[in-house]
Backbone as ProteinMPNN parsed JSONL, in Angstrom:
{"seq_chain_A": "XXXXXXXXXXXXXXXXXXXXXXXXXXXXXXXXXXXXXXXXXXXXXXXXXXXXXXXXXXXXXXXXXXX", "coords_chain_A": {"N_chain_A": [[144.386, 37.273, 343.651], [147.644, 36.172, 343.542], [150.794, 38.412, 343.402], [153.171, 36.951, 341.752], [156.96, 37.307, 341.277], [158.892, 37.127, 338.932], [161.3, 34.219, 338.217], [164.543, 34.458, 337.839], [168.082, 33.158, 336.323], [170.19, 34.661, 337.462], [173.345, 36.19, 337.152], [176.315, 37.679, 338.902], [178.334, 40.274, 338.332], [181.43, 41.861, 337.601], [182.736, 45.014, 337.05], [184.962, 47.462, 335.596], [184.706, 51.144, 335.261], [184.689, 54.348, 333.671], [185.019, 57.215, 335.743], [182.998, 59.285, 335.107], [181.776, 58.295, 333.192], [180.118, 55.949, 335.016], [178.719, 58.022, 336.494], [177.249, 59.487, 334.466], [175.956, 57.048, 333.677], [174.244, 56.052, 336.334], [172.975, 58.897, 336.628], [171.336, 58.907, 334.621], [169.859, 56.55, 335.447], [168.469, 56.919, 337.245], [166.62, 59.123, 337.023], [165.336, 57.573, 335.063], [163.651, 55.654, 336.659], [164.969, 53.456, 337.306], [167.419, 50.711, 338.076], [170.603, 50.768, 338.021], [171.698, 48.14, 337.241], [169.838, 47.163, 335.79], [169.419, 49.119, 333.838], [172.147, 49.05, 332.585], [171.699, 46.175, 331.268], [169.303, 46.574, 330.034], [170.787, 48.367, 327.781], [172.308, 46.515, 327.073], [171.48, 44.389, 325.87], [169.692, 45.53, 323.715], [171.925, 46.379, 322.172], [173.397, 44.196, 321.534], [170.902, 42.95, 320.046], [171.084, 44.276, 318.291], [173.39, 44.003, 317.075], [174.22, 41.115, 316.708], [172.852, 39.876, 314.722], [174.491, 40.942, 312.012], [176.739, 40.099, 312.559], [176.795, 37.487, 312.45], [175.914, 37.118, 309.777], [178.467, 38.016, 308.567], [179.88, 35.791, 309.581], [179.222, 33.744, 307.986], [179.395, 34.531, 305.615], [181.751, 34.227, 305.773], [182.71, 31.395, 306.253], [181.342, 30.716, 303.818], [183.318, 31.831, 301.987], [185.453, 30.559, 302.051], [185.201, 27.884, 302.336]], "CA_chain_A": [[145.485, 36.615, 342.972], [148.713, 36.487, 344.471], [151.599, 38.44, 342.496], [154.686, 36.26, 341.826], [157.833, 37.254, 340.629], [159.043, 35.769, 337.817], [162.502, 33.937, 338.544], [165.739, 33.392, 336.466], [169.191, 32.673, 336.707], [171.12, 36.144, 337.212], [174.956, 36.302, 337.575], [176.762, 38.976, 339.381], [179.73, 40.875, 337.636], [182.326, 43.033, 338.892], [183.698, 45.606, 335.898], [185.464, 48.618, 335.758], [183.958, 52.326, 334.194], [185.692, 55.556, 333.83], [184.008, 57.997, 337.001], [182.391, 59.985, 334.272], [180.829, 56.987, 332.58], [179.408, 55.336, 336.382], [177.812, 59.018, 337.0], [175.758, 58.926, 333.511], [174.478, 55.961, 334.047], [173.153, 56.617, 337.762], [171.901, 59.505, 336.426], [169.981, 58.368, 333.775], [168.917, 55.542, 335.697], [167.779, 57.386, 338.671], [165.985, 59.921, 335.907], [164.518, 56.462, 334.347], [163.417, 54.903, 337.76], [165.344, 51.8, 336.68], [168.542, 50.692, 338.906], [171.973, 50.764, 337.701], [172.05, 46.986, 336.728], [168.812, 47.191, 334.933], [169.783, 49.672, 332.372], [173.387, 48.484, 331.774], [171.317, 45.07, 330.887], [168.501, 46.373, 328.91], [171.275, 48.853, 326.771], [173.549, 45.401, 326.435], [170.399, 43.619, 325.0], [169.593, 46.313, 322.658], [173.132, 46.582, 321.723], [173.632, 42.607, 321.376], [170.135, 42.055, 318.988], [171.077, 45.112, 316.624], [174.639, 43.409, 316.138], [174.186, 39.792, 316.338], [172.627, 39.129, 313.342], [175.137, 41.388, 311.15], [177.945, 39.098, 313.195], [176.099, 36.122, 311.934], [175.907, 37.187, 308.644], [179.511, 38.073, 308.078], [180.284, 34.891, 309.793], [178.408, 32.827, 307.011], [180.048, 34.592, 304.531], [183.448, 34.127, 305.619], [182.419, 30.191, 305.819], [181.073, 30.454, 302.473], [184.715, 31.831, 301.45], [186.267, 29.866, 302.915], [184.684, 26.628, 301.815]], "C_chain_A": [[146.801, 37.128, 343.515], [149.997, 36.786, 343.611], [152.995, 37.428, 342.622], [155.639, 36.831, 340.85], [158.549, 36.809, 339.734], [160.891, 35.825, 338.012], [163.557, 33.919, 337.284], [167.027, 33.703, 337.215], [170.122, 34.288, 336.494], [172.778, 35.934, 337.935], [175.538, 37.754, 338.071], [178.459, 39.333, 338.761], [180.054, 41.779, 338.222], [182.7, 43.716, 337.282], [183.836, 47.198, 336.377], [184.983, 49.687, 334.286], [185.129, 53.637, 335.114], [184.646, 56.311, 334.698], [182.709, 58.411, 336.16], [180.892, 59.01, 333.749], [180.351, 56.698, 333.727], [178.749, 57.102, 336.243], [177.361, 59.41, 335.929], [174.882, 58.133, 333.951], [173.836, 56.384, 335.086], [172.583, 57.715, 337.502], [170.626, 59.642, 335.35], [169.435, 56.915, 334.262], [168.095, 56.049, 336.812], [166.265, 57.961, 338.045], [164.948, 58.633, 335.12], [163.566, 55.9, 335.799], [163.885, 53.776, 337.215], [166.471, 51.846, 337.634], [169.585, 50.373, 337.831], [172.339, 49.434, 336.622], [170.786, 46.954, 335.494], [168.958, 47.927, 333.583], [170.868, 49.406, 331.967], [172.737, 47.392, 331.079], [170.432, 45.12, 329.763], [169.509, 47.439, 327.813], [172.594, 47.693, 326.027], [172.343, 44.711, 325.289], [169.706, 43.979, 323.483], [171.089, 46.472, 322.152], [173.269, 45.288, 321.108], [172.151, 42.483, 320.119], [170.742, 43.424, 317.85], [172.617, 44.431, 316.126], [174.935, 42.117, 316.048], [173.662, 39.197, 315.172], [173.778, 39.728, 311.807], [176.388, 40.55, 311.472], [177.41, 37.915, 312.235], [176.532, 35.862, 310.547], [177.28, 37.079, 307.833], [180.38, 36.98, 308.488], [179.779, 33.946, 308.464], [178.877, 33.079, 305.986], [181.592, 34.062, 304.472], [183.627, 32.275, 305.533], [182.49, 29.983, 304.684], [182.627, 30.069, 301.561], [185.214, 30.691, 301.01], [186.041, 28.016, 302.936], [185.337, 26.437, 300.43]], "O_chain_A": [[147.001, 38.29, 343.869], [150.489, 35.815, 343.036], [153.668, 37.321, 343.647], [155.295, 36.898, 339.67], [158.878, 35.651, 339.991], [161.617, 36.819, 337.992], [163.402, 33.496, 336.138], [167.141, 34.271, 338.301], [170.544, 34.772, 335.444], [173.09, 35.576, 339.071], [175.155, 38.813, 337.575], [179.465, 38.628, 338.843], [179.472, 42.454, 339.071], [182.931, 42.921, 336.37], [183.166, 47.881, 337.152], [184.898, 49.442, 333.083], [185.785, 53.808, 336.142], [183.457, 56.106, 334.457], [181.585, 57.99, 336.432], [179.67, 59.056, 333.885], [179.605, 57.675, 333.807], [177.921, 56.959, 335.344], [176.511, 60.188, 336.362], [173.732, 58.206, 334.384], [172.845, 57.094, 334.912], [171.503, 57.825, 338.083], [169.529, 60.199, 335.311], [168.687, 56.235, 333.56], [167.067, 55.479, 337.177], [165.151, 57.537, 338.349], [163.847, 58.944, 334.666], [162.388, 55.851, 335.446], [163.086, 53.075, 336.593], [166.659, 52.956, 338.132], [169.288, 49.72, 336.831], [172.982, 49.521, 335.576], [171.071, 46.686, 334.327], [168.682, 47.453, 332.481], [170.895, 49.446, 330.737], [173.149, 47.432, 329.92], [170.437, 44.34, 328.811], [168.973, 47.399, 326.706], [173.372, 47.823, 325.083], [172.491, 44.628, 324.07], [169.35, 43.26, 322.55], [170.86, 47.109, 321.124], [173.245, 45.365, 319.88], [172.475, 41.791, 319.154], [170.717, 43.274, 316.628], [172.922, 44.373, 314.935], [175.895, 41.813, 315.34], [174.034, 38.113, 314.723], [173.845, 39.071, 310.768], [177.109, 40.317, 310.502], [177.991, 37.708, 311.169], [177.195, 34.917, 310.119], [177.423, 36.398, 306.818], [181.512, 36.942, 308.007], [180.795, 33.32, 308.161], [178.967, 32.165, 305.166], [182.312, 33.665, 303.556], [184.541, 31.811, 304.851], [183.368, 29.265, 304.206], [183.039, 29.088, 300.943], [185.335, 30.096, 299.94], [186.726, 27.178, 303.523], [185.074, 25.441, 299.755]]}, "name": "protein", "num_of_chains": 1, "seq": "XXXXXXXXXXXXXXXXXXXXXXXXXXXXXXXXXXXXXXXXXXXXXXXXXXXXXXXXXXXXXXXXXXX"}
């Protein structure tokens, strides 16, 4: 069986980090075997589901209000 990669649509970003901050990460990604982009992505993802639904929520209320 022949492995395939599984595809998707990835965008490339340019942003700016304080020195300090860029030489954490690389070293906890080096320390992870993960690359640079990989753990900024999976600590945005974990960051993004623990506060999107409390966003949500306080959005719905302020609707409610606000109705």
């Amino acid at each position: 069986r022949q492995h395939q990669k599984r595809r998707c649509n990835m965008a490339k970003v340019q942003i700016s980090l304080e020195d300090e901050l860029l030489e954490r990460i690389d070293f906890y990604a080096k320390n992870t075997y993960t690359t640079r982009s990989g753990l900024i992505a999976r600590v945005m993802v974990e960051f993004l589901d623990e506060k999107e639904p409390r966003l949500r929520e306080r959005l719905e209320r302020l609707i409610k209000e606000l109705a």
